[in-house]
GROMACS .gro file of C-alpha atoms in nm:
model
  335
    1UNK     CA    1   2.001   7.068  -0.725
    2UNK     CA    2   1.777   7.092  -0.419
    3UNK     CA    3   1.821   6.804  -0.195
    4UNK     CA    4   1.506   6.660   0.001
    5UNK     CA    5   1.541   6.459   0.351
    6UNK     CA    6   1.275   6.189   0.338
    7UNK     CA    7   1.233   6.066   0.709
    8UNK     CA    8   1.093   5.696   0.727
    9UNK     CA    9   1.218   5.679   0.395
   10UNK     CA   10   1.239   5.285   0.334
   11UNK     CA   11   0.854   5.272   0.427
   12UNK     CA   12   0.626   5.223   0.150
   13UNK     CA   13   0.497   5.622   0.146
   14UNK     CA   14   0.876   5.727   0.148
   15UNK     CA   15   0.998   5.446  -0.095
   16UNK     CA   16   0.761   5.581  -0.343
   17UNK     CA   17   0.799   5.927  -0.233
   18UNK     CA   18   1.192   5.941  -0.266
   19UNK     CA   19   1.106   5.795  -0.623
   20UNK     CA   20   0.906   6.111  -0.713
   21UNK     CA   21   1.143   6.338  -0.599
   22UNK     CA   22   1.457   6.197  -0.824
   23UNK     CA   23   1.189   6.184  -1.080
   24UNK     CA   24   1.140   6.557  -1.042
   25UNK     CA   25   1.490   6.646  -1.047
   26UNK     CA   26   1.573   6.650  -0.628
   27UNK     CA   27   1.860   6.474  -0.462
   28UNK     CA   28   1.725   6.307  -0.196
   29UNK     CA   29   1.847   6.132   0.147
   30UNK     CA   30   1.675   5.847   0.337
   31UNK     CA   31   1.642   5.804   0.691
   32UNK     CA   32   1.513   5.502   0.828
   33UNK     CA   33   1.558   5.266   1.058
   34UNK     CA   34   1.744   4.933   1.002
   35UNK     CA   35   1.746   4.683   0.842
   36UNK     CA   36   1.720   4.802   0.478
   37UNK     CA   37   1.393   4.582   0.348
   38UNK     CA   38   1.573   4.487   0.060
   39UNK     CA   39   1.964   4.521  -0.102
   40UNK     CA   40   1.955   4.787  -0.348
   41UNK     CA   41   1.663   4.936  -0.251
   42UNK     CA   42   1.696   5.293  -0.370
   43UNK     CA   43   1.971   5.384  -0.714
   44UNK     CA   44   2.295   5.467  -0.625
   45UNK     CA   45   2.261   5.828  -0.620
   46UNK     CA   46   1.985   5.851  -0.361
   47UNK     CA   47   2.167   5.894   0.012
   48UNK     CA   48   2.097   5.608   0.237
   49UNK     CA   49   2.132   5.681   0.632
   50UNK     CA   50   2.009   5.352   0.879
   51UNK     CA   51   1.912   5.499   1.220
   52UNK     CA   52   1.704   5.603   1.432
   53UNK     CA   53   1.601   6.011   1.430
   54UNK     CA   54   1.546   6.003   1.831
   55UNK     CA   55   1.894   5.881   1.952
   56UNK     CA   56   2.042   6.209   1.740
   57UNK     CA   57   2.129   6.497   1.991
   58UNK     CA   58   2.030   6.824   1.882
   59UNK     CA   59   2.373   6.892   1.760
   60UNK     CA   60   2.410   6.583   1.548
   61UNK     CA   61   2.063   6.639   1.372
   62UNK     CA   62   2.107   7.020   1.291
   63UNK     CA   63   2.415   6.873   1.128
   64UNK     CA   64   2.219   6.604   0.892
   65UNK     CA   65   1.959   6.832   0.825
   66UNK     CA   66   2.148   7.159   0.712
   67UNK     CA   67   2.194   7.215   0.356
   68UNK     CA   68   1.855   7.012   0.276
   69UNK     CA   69   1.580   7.235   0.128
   70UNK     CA   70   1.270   7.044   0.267
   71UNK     CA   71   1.193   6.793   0.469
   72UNK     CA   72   0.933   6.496   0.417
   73UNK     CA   73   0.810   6.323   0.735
   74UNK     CA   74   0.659   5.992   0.687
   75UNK     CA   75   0.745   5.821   1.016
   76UNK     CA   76   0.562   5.731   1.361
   77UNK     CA   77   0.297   5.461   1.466
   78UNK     CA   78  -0.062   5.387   1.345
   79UNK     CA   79  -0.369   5.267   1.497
   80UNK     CA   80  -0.323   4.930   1.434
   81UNK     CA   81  -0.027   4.947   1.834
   82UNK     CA   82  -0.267   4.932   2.109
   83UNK     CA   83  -0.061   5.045   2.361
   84UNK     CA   84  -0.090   5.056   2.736
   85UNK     CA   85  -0.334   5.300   2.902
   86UNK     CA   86  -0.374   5.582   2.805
   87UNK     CA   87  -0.322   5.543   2.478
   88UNK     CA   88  -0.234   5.915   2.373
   89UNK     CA   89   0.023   5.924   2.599
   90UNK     CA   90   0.222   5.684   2.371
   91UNK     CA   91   0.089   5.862   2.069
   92UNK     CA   92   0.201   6.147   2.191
   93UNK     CA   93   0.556   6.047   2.288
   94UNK     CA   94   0.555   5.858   1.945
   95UNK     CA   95   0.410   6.120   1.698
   96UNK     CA   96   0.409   6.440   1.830
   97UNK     CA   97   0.715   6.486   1.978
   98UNK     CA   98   0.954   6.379   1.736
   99UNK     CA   99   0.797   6.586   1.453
  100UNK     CA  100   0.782   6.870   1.712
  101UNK     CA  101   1.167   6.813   1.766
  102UNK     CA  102   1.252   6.784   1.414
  103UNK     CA  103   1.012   7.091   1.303
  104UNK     CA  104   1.217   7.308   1.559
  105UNK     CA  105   1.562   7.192   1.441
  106UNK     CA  106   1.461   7.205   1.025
  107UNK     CA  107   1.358   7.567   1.097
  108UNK     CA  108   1.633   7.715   1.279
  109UNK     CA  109   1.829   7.472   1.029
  110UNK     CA  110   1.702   7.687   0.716
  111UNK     CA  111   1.500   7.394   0.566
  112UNK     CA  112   1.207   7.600   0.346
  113UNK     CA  113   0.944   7.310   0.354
  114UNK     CA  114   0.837   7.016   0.589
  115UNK     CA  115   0.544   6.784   0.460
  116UNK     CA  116   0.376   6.570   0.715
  117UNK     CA  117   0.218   6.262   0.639
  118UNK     CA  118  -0.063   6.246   0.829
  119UNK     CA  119  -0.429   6.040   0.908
  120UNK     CA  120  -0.753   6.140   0.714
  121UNK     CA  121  -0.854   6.089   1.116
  122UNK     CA  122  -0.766   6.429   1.188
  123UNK     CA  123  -0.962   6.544   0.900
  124UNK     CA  124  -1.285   6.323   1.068
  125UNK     CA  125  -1.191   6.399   1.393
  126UNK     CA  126  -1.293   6.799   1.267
  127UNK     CA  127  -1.592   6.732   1.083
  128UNK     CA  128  -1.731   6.484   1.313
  129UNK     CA  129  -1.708   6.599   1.635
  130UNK     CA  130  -1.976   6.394   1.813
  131UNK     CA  131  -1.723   6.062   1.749
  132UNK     CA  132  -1.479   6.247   2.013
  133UNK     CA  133  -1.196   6.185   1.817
  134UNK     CA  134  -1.054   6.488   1.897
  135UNK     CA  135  -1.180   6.400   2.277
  136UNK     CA  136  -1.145   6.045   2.407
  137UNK     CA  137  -0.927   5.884   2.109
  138UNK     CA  138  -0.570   5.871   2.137
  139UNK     CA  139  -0.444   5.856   1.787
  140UNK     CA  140  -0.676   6.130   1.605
  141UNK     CA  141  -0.607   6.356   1.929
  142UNK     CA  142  -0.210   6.369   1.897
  143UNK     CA  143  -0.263   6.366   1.512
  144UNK     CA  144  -0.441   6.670   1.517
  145UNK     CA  145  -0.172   6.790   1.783
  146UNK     CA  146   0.089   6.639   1.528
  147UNK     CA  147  -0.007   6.903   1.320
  148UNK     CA  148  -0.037   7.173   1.493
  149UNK     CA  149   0.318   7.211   1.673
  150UNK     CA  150   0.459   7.153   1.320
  151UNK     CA  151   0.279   7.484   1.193
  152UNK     CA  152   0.368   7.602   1.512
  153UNK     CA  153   0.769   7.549   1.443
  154UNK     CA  154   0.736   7.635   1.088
  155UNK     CA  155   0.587   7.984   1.154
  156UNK     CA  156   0.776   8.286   0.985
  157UNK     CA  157   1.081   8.026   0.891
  158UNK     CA  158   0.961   7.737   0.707
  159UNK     CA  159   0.603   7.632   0.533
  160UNK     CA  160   0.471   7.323   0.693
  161UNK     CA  161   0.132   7.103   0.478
  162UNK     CA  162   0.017   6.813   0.654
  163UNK     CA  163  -0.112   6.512   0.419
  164UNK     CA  164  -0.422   6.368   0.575
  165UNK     CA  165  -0.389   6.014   0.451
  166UNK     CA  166  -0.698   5.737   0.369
  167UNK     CA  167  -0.658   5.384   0.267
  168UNK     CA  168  -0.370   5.362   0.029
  169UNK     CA  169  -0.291   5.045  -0.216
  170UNK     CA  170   0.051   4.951  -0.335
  171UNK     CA  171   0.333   4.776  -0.322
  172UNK     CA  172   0.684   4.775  -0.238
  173UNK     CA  173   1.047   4.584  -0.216
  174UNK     CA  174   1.062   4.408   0.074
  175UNK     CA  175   0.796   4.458   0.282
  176UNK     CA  176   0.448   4.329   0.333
  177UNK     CA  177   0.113   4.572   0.270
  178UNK     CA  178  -0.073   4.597   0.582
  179UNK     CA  179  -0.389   4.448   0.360
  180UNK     CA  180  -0.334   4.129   0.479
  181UNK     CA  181  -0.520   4.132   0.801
  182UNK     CA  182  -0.788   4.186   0.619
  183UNK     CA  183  -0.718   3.835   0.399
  184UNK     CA  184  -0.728   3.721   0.763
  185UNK     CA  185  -1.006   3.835   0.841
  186UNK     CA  186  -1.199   3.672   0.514
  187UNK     CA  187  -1.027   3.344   0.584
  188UNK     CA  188  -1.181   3.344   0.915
  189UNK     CA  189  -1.526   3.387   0.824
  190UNK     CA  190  -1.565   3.095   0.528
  191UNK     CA  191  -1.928   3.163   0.479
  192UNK     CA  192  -2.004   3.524   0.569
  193UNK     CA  193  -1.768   3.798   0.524
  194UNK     CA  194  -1.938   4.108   0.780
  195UNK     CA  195  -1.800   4.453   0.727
  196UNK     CA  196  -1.970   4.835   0.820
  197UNK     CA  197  -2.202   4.992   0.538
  198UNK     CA  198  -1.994   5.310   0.526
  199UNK     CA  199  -1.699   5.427   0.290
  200UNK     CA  200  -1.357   5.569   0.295
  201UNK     CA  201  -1.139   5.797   0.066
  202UNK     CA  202  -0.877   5.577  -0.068
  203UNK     CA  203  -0.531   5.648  -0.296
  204UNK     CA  204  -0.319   5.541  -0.426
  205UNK     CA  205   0.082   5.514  -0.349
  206UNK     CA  206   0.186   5.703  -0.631
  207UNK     CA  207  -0.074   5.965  -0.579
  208UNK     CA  208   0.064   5.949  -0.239
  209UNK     CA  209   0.406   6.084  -0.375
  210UNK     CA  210   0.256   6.293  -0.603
  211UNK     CA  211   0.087   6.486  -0.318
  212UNK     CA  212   0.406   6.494  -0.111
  213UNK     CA  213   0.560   6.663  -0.379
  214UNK     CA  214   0.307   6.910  -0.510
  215UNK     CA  215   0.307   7.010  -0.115
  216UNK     CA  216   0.643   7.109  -0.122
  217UNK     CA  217   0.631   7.236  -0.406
  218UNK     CA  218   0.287   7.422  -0.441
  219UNK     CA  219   0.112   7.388  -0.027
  220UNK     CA  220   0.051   7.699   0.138
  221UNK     CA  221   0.223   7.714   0.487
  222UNK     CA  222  -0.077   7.543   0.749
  223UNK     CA  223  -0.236   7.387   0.504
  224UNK     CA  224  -0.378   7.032   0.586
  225UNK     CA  225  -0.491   6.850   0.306
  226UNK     CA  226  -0.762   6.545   0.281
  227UNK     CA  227  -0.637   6.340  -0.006
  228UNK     CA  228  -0.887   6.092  -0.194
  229UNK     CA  229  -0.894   5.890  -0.506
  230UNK     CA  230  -1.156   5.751  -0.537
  231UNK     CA  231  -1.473   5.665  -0.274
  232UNK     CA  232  -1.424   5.301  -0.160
  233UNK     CA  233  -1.764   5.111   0.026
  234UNK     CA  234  -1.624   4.842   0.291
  235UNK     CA  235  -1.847   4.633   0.175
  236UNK     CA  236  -1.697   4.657  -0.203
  237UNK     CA  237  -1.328   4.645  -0.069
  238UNK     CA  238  -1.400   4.317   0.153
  239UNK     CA  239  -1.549   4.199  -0.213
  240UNK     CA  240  -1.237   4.211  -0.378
  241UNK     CA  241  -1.056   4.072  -0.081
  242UNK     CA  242  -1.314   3.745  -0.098
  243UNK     CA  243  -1.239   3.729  -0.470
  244UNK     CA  244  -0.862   3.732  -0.411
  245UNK     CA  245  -0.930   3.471  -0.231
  246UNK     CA  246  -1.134   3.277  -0.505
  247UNK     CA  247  -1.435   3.328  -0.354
  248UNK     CA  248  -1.789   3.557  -0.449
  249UNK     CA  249  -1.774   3.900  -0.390
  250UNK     CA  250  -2.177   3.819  -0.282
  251UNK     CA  251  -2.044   3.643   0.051
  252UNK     CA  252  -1.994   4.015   0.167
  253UNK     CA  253  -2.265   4.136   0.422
  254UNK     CA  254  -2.274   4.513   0.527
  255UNK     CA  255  -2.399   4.488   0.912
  256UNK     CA  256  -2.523   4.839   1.088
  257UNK     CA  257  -2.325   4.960   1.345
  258UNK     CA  258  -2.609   4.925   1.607
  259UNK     CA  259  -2.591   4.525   1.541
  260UNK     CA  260  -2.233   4.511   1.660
  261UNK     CA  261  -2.206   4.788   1.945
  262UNK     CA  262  -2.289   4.630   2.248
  263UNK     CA  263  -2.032   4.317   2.140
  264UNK     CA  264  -1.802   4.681   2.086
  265UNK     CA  265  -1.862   4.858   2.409
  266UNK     CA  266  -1.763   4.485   2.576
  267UNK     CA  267  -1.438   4.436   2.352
  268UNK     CA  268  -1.331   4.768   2.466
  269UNK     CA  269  -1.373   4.689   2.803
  270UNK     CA  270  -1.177   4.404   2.829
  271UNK     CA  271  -0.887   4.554   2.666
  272UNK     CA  272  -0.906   4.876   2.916
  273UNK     CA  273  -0.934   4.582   3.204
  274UNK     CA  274  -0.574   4.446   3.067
  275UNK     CA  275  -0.443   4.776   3.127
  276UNK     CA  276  -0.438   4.841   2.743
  277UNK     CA  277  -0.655   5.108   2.508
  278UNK     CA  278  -0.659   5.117   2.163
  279UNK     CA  279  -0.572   5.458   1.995
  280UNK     CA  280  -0.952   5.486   1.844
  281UNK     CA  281  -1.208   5.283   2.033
  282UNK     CA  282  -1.375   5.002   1.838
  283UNK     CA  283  -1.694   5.120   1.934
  284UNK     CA  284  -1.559   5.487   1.789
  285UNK     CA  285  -1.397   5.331   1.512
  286UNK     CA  286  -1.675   5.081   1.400
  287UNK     CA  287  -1.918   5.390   1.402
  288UNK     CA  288  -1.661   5.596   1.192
  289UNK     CA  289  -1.678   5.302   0.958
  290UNK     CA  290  -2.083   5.364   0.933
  291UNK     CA  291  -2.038   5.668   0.800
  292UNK     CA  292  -1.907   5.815   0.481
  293UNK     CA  293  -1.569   5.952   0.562
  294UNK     CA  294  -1.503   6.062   0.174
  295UNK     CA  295  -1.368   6.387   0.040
  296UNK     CA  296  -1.409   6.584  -0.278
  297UNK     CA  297  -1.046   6.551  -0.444
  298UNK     CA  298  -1.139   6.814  -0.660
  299UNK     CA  299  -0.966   7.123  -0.447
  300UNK     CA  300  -0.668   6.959  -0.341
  301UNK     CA  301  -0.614   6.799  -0.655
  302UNK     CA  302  -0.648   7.174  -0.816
  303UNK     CA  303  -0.389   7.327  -0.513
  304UNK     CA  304  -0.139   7.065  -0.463
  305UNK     CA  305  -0.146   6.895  -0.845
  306UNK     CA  306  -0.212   6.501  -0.764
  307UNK     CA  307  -0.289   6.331  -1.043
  308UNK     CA  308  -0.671   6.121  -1.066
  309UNK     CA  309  -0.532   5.736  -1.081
  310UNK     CA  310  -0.678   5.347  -1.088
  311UNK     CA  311  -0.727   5.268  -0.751
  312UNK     CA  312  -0.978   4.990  -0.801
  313UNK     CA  313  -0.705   4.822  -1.011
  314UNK     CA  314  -0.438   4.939  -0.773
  315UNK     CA  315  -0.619   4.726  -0.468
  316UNK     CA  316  -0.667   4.439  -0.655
  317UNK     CA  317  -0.274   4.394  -0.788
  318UNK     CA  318  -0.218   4.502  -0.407
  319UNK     CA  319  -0.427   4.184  -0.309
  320UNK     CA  320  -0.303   3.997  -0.561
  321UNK     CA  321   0.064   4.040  -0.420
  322UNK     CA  322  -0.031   3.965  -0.070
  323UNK     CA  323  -0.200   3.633  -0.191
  324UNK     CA  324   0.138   3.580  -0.350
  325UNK     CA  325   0.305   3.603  -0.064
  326UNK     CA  326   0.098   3.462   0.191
  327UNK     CA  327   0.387   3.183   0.307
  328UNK     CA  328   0.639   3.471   0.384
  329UNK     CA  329   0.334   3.673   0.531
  330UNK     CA  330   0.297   3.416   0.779
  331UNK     CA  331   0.652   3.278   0.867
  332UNK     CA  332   0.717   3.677   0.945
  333UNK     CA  333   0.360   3.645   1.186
  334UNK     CA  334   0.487   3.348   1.317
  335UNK     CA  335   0.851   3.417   1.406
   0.00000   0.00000   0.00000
C-alpha cells in the first residue's frame, strides 16, 4: 500500500483530501499544526502527526518523509494576512520557502510525486499581465515563484503539478469556512449589497480532492493546472449570501470598477502609510474582480480526471452552515 504525506492535513483541502486518498486505497499521514479541530477527526488508520514542518531540521524531516510515495502540500498563508511592508517578503518566507525546503528533502528522500495546492492567481497573474500580479503583488508573485522552485526540486527525481485553486465551497469538522466575511459584509450593508460585475471559477471541496489525487496519480511533471466547476458572477454569489440571510437576492448591485477606484487607490494608501501592504492591492484586486477570471474545465478535467459536481448547491449548504454557526463564528472573532 502506497502511503501519501498530506501536509496541512487538518485544513479543509487536506481533511477532504486525506479522505480521497483512503478512499482510493493509500495510507495516508497528516501533518498539521495543533490543536486537532476536532477529537476523532480522521479513522483510526490514518497517521496523525501535530507540528509544525519548519521547526524539523533537515535530518528529522528526511526521516518523516522517507518511505512515503508522494507528497500533498496544502499549507501556507492566503491573501486575506496583510502583512507588514513589503508584502512578498512575508509571502515569500511563508510560501515559498517551505515548499522549496520540503521539495528538496521529498526528492533526495525518493518521494515520486508532490502536488501543490496553489491560487488560480498565478494562473491570472499569466494571462493578465497588465494587473501586475506577477509585478507589484505580493501573493500572486511568490505563488508563481511557489511553483516554480517546486518543479525546480522535482526535476529528474520526482513529478511536481501545482493545483491553481478558485473559490471552493464546503465544509468541515471543526472549523469555520472562510465565507463568513462575506455574511459580514451583507449584514453591513442592510439595503444595498455592492459587489464587482465580474466572475470567478469556483469548486468544489471534493472536486478539490479529486484533483489532488488524479495529479498524483495522472499530472505530468510541471504541470500547473486551473481547476473550475462551474463559472460563478459576484453578483450571483453575494445573492445567495443575501438569501442566507433571509433577504432578496435583488438587493445585490454589481458596481464598475471605475466607481470604486479612487475610494481604492486611497484605501491602499493608508494601509502602505501604517507600514502594512496587502498581498494583492485592492485597487488590483477589485479590477481582477471586473473581469472574468473563469477557465474551461474541460482539459484538466480530461488530464487529471475531476469529476463535474453541484457547486451552486454546494455554496448554499456552505452558507447555510455558516448561518448555523454564526454564535461560535463570532465568540472565535471576538476572543
Amino acid at each position: 500500500m502506497q502511503r501519501v504525506l498530506v501536509i496541512g492535513g487538518t485544513g479543509l483541502l487536506g481533511y477532504h483530501t486525506t479522505l480521497e486518498l483512503l478512499s482510493k486505497g493509500y495510507a495516508v499521514t497528516s501533518l498539521a499544526l495543533p490543536p486537532m479541530p476536532v477529537e476523532n477527526l480522521f479513522p483510526e488508520e490514518v497517521t496523525t502527526i501535530l507540528a509544525d514542518i519548519n521547526e524539523y531540521s533537515d535530518e528529522a524531516l528526511a526521516e518523516l518523509i522517507s518511505g512515503h510515495y508522494a507528497i500533498m502540500y496544502a499549507a501556507g498563508a492566503d491573501e486575506r494576512v496583510v502583512p507588514d511592508f513589503p508584502s512578498a517578503k512575508f509571502f515569500y518566507e511563508q510560501n515559498v520557502r517551505p515548499v522549496q525546503r520540503v521539495a528538496r528533502i521529498a526528492a533526495a528522500a525518493g518521494v515520486k510525486k508532490f502536488v501543490l495546492f496553489n491560487s488560480y492567481t498565478a494562473e491570472w497573474g499569466e494571462q493578465w499581465p497588465d494587473l501586475g500580479y506577477r509585478e507589484r503583488n505580493g501573493y500572486p508573485r511568490t505563488r508563481l515563484l511557489q511553483e516554480e522552485v517546486a518543479i525546480m526540486e522535482g526535476n529528474g527525481a520526482m513529478d511536481v503539478t501545482s493545483l491553481r485553486l478558485p473559490y471552493i465551497f464546503g465544509t468541515m469538522p471543526g472549523r469555520q469556512p472562510l465565507w463568513h466575511m462575506f455574511i459580514d459584509i451583507a449584514e453591513g450593508s442592510p439595503e444595498r449589497v455592492t459587489t464587482q460585475m465580474g466572475s470567478t471559477s469556483s469548486v468544489t471541496v471534493k472536486q478539490v480532492a479529486q484533483s489532488a489525487v488524479g495529479a498524483m496519480e495522472k499530472g505530468v511533471h510541471g504541470a500547473k493546472y486551473p481547476i473550475n466547476g462551474y463559472n460563478l458572477k459576484y453578483t450571483e454569489f453575494m445573492g445567495y449570501v443575501c438569501e442566507a440571510l433571509g433577504r432578496s437576492a435583488d438587493e445585490v448591485i454589481g458596481i464598475p470598477y471605475e466607481a470604486v477606484k479612487d475610494y481604492l487607490v486611497q484605501a491602499d494608501a493608508q494601509v502602505a502609510a501604517a507600514g502594512k501592504e496587502h498581498g494583492i492591492h485592492l485597487v488590483d484586486s477589485v479590477q481582477f474582480q471586473a473581469r472574468d477570471a473563469v477557465s474551461d474545465p474541460a482539459p484538466v478535467m480530461a488530464a487529471i480526471g475531476y469529476e463535474a459536481d453541484d457547486v451552486v448547491a454546494s455554496i448554499k449548504e456552505t452558507l447555510a452552515y455558516c448561518m448555523d454557526n454564526r454564535a461560535l463564528y463570532k465568540s472565535w472573532q471576538n476572543a
